[in-house]
CSV table of C-alpha atoms and ligand atoms in Angstrom, one decimal:
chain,number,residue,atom,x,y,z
A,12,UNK,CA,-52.8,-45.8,87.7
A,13,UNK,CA,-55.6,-48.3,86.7
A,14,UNK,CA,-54.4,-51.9,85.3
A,15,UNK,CA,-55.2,-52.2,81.7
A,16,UNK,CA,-55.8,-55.3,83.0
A,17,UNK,CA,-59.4,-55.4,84.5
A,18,UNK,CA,-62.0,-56.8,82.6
A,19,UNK,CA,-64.3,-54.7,80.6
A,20,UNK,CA,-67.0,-54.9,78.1
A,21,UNK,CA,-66.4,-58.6,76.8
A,22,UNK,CA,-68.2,-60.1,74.5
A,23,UNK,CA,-70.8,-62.6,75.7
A,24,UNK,CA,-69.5,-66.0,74.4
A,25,UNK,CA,-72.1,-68.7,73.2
A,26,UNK,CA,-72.5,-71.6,70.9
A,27,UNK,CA,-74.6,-71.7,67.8
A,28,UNK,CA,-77.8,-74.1,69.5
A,29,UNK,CA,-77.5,-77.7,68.7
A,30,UNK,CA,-79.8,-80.5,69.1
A,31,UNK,CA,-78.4,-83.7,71.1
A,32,UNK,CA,-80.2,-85.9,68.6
A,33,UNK,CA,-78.1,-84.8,65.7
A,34,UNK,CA,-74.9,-86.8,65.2
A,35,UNK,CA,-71.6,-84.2,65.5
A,36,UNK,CA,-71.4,-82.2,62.9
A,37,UNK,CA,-68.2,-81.2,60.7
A,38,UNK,CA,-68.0,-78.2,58.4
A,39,UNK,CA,-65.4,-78.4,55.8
A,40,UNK,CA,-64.3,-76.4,52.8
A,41,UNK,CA,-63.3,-78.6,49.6
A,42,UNK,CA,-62.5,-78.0,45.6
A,43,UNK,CA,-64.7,-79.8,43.6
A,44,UNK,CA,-63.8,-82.1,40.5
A,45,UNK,CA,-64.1,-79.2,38.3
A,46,UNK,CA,-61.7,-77.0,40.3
A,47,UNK,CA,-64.2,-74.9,42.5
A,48,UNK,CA,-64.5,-74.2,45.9
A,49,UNK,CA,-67.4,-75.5,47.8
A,50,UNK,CA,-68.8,-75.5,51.7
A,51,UNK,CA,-70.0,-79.2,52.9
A,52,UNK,CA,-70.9,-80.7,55.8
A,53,UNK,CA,-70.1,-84.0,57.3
A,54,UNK,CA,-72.3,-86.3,59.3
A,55,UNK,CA,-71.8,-89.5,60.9
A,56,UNK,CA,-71.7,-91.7,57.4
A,57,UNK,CA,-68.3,-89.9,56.4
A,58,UNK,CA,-70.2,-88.5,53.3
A,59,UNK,CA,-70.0,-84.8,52.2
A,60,UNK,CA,-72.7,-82.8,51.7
A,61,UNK,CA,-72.3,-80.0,49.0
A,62,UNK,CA,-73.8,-76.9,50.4
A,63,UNK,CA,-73.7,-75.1,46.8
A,64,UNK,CA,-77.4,-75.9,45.6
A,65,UNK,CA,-78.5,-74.1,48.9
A,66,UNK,CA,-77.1,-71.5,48.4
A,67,UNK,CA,-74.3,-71.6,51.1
A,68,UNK,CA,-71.1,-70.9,49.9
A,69,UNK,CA,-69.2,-69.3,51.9
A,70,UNK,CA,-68.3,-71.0,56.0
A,71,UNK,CA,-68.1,-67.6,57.5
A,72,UNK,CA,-71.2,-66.3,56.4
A,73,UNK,CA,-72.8,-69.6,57.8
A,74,UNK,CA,-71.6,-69.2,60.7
A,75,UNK,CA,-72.9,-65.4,61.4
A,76,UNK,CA,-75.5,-67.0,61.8
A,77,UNK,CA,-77.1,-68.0,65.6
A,78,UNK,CA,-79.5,-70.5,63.5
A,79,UNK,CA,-77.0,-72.1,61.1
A,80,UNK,CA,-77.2,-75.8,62.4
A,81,UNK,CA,-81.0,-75.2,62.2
A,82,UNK,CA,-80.4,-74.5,58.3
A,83,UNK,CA,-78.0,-77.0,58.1
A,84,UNK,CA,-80.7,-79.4,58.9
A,85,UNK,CA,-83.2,-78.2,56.9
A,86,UNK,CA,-80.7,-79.4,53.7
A,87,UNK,CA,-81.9,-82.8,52.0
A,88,UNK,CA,-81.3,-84.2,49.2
A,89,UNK,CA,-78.5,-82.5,48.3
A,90,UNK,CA,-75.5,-84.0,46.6
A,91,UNK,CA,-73.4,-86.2,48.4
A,92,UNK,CA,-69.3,-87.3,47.6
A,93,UNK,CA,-67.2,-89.2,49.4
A,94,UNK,CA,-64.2,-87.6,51.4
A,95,UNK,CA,-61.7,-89.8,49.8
A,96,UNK,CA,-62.5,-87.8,46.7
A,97,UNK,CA,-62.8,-84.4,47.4
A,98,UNK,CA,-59.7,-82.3,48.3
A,99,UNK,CA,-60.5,-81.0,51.7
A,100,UNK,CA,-59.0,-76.7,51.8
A,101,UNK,CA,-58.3,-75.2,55.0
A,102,UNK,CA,-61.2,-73.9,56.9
A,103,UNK,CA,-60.8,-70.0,56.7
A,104,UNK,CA,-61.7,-67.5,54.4
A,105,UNK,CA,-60.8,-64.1,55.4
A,106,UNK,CA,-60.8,-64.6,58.9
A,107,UNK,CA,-56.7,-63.4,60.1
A,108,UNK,CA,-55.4,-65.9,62.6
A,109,UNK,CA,-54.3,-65.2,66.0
A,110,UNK,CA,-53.0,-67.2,68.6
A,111,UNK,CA,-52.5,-67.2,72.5
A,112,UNK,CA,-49.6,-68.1,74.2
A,113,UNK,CA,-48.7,-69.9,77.9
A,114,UNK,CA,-52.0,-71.1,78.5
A,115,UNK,CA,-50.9,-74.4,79.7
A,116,UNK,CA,-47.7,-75.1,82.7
A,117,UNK,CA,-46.2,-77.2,79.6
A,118,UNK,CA,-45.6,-74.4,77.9
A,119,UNK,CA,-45.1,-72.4,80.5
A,120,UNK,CA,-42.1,-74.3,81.9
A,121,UNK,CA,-40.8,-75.2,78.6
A,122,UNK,CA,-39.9,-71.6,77.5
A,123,UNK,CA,-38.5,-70.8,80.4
A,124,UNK,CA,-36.3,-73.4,79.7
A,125,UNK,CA,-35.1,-72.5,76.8
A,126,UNK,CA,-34.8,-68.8,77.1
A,127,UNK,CA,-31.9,-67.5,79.7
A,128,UNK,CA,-33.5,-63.8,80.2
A,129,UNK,CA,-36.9,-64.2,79.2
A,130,UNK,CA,-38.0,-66.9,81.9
A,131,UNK,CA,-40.0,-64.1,84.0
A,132,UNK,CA,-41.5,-62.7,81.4
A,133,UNK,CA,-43.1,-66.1,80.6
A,134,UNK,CA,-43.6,-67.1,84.5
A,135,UNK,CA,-45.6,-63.5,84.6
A,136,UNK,CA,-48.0,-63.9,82.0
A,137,UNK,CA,-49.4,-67.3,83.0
A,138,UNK,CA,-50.5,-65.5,86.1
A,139,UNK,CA,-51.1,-62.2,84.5
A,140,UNK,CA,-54.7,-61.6,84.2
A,141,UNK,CA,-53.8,-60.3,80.5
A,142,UNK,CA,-53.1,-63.2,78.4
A,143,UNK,CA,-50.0,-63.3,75.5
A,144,UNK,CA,-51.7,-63.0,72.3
A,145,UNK,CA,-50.1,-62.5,69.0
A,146,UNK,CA,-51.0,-62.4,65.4
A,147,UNK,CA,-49.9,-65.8,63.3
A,148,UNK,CA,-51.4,-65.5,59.6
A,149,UNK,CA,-53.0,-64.2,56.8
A,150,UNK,CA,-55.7,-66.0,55.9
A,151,UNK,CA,-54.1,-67.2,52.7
A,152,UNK,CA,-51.3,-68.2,54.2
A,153,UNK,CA,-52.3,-70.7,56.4
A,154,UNK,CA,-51.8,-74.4,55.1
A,155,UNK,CA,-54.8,-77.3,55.0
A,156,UNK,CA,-54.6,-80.7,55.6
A,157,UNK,CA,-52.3,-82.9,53.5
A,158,UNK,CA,-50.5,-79.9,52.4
A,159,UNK,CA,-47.0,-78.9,53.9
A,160,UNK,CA,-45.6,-77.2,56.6
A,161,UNK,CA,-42.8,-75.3,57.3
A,162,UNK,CA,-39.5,-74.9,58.9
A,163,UNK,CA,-37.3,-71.9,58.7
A,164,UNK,CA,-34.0,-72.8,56.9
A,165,UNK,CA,-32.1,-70.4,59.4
A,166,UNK,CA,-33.5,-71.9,62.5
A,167,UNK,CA,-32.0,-75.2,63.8
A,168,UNK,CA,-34.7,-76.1,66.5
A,169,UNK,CA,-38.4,-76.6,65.1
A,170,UNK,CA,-41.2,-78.1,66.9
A,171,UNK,CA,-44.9,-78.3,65.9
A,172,UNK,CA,-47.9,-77.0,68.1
A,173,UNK,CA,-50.7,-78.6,68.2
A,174,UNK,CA,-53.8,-76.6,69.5
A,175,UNK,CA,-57.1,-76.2,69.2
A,176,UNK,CA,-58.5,-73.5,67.3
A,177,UNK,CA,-62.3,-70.8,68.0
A,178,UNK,CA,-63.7,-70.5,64.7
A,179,UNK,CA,-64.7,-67.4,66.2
A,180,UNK,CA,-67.5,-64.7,64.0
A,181,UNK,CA,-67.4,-61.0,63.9
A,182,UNK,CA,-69.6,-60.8,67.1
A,183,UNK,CA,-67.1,-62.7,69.1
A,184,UNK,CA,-68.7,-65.5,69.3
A,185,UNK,CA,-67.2,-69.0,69.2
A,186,UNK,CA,-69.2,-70.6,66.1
A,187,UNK,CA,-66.7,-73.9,65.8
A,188,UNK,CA,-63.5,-75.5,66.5
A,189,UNK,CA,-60.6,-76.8,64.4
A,190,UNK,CA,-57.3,-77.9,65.0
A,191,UNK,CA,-54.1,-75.7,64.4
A,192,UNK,CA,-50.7,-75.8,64.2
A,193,UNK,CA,-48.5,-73.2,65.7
A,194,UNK,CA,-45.1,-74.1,64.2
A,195,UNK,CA,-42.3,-72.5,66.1
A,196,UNK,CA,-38.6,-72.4,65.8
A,197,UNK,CA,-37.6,-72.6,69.6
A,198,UNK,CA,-33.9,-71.5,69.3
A,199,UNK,CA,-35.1,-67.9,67.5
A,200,UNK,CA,-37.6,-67.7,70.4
A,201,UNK,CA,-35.4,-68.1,72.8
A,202,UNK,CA,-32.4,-66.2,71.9
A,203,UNK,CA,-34.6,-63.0,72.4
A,204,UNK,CA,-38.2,-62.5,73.2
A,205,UNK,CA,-38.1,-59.7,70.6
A,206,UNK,CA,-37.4,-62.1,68.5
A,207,UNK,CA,-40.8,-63.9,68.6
A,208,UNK,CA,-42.5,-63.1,65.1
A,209,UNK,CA,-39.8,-64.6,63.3
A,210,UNK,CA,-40.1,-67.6,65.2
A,211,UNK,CA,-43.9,-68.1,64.6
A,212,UNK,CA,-44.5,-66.3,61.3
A,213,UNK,CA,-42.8,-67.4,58.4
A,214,UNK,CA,-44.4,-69.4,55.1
A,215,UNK,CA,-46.2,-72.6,55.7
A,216,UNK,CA,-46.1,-71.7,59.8
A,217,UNK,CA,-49.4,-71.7,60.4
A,218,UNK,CA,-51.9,-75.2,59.5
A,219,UNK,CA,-55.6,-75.1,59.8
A,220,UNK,CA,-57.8,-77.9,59.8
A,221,UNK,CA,-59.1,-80.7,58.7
A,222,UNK,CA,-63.0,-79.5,59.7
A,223,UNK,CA,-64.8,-77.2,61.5
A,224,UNK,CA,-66.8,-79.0,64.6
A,225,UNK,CA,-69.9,-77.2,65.5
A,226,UNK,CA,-72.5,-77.4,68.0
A,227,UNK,CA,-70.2,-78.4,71.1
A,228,UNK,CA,-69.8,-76.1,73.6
A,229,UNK,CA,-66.9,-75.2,76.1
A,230,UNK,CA,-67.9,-77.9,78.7
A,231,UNK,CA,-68.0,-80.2,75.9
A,232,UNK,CA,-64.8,-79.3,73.8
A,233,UNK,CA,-62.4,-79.4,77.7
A,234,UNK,CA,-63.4,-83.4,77.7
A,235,UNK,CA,-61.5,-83.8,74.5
A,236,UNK,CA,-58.1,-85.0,73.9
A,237,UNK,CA,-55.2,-83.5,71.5
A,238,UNK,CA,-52.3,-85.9,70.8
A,239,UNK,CA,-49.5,-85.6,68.8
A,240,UNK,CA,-47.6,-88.2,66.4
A,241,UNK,CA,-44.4,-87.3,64.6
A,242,UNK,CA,-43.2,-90.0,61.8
A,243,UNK,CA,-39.6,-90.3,60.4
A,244,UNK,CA,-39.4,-92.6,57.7
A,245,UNK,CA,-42.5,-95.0,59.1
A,246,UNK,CA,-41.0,-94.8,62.8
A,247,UNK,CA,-42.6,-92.7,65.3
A,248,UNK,CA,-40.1,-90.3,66.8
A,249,UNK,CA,-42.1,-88.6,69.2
A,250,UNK,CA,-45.5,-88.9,70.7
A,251,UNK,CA,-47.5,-87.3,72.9
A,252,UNK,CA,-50.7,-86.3,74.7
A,253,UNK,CA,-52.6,-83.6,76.5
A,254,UNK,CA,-56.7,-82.6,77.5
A,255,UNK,CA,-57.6,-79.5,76.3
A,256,UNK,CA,-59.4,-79.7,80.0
A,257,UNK,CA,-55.4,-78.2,80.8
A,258,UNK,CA,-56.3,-75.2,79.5
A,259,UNK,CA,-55.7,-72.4,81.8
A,260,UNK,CA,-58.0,-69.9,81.1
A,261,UNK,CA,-61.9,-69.5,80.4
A,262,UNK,CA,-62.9,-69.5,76.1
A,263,UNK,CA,-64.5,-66.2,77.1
A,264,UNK,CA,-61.7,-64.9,78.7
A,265,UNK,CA,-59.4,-65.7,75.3
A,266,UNK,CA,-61.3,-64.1,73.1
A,267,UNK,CA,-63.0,-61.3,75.1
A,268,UNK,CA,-59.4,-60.5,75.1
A,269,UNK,CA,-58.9,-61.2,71.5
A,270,UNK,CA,-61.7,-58.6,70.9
A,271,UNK,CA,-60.6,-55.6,72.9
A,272,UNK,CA,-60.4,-52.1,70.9
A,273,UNK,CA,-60.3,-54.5,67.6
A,274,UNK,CA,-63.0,-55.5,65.9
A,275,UNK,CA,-62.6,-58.4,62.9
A,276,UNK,CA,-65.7,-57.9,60.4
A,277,UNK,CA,-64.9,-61.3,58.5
A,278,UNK,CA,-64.6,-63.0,62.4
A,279,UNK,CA,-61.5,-64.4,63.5
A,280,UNK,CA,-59.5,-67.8,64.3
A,281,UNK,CA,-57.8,-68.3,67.4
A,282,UNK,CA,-55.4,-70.9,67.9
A,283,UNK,CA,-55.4,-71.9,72.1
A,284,UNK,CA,-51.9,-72.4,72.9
A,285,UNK,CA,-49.7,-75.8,73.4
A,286,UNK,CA,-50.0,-78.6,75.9
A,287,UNK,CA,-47.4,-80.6,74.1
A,288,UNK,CA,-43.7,-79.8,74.0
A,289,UNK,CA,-41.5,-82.8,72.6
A,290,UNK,CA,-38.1,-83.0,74.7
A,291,UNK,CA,-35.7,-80.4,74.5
A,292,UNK,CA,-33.1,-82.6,72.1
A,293,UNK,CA,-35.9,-82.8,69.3
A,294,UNK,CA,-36.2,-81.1,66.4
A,295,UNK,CA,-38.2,-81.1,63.1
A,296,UNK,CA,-36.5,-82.3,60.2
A,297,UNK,CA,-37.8,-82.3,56.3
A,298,UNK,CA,-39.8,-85.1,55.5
A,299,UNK,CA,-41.1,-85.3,59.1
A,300,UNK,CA,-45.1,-86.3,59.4
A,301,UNK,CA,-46.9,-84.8,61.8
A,302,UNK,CA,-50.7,-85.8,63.1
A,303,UNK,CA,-52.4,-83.9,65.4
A,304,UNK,CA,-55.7,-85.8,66.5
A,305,UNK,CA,-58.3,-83.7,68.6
A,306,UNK,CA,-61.0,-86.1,69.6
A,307,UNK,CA,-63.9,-84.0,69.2
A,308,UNK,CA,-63.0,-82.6,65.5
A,309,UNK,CA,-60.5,-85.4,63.8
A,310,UNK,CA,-56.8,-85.5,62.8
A,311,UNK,CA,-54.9,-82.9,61.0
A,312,UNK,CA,-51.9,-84.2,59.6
A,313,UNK,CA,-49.0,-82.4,57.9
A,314,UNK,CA,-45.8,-83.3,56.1
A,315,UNK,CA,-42.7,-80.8,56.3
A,316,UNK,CA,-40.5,-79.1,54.3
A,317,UNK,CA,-37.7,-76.2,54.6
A,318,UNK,CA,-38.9,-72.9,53.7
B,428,LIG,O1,-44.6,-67.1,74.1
B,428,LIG,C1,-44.5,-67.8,73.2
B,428,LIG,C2,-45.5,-68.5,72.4
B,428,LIG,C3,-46.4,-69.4,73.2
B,428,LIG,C4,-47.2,-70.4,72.4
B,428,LIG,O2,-47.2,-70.3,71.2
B,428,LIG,C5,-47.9,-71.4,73.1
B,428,LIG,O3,-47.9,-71.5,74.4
B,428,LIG,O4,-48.5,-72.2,72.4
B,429,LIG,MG1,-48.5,-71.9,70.3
């Protein structure tokens, strides 16, 4: 029989072009003061730049495009606010999420931890040439900065997962990066593989954000850190840190995957997997504040509530 597994047609992977000169740039989606939703962009000064009076109002139709930082730069004198008074929405329009699973040994051996008869099944697919993928959220589900997450009232073992995310358009190409989190409830998980989609998709399981980095590429984005902050009532109850360097598997290889016999006309997002598991006798509880802090893109940071 022939594996499902060998590679076929994938996608070719590449980064919208970006001049060195140009400071990083930062996509975001905000509401205006009058209650609409608006595209900006942010440079080095920390000011936003509305994209409305050129025409650009939509993020994923930006990034369709292989000359989009080119137009970006083109923009001057256009209206600028400051972050502080804008409220920032999360970065996706009707792009579904996705995520991949057991990319990194953290994750790999912390699963098998917890689960007493799914532990092969976890050892396998690191090594499989076929990664774990599954589906996380509708677009309009997923939860921006500032906002709340959740954690399943019926689950007594939560953890956040902090990843980074492909901003990835319809032709499979990786157009930005954002930070995600894969909220999980570990004891639903482990009592029964099966069991999985109830662990990971529930209201306010999925967070997306702040921005939208573009113009790095994969050589670029694996020299950035992700780190992880959980506050309790202004003490820090867990901390931790990971490269995204860790990362098992090529970006081509994630989402030539992604792509196979499915096509996504508004693009996709694909969150990378976790590097970061806090110790087995921690658990989320209400009120909790999480950061996530990707160097590359900036911090997304979350509080949480039961859903
Ligand atoms: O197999 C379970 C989910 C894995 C996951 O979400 C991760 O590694 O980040
Ligand atoms: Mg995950």
């Amino acid at each position: 029989m022939r594996s499902s597994s060998t590679a076929e047609s994938k996608p070719s992977i590449s980064i919208i072009p970006f001049r060195s000169d140009w400071p990083p740039m930062k996509l975001c989606r905000f509401e205006s003061r009058t209650g609409e939703v608006r595209v900006g962009f942010i440079g080095d000064s920390g000011l936003v730049t509305d994209l409305t009076p050129a025409g650009i109002s939509k993020v994923s139709e930006l990034l369709q495009r292989d000359d989009a930082l080119a137009e970006l730069k083109k923009q001057e004198k256009l209206p600028q606010v400051a972050l502080q008074q804008i409220h920032i929405l999360p970065p996706v329009e009707r792009q579904e999420v996705w995520a991949v699973g057991v990319t990194y040994l953290r994750s790999k051996k912390a699963r098998m931890e917890e689960s007493d008869f799914s532990a092969t099944a976890y050892d396998r697919v690191y090594d499989a040439a076929r990664p774990e993928l599954f589906f996380k959220a509708m677009p309009e589900k997923v939860v921006g900065h500032a906002d709340s997450v959740g954690i399943r009232k019926d689950a007594k073992w939560n953890v956040p997962e902090p990843e980074l995310a492909f901003v990835i358009n319809s032709r499979g190409r990786i157009a930005g990066f954002t930070i995600g989190n894969d909220m999980s409830s570990r004891d639903i998980e482990g009592e029964n593989l099966l069991y999985l989609p109830q662990a990971k998709i529930y209201d306010r399981s999925c967070a997306l954000g702040p921005f939208i980095r573009v113009g790095a590429d994969e050589t670029e984005a694996r020299t950035w850190s992700i780190q992880l902050q959980i506050e309790r009532g202004q003490k820090t109850v867990f901390e931790g840190k990971t490269s995204v360097a860790n990362i098992k598997r090529s970006f081509e290889e994630l989402v030539s995957y992604l792509f196979r016999s499915q096509t996504f006309p508004h693009g996709a997002i694909l969150l990378t997997g976790t590097g970061i598991v806090p110790g087995d006798d921690f658990t989320l509880v209400a009120g909790d504040v999480i950061r996530i802090e990707i160097s590359g893109i900036g911090t997304l940071e979350n509080s949480v509530v039961t859903v």
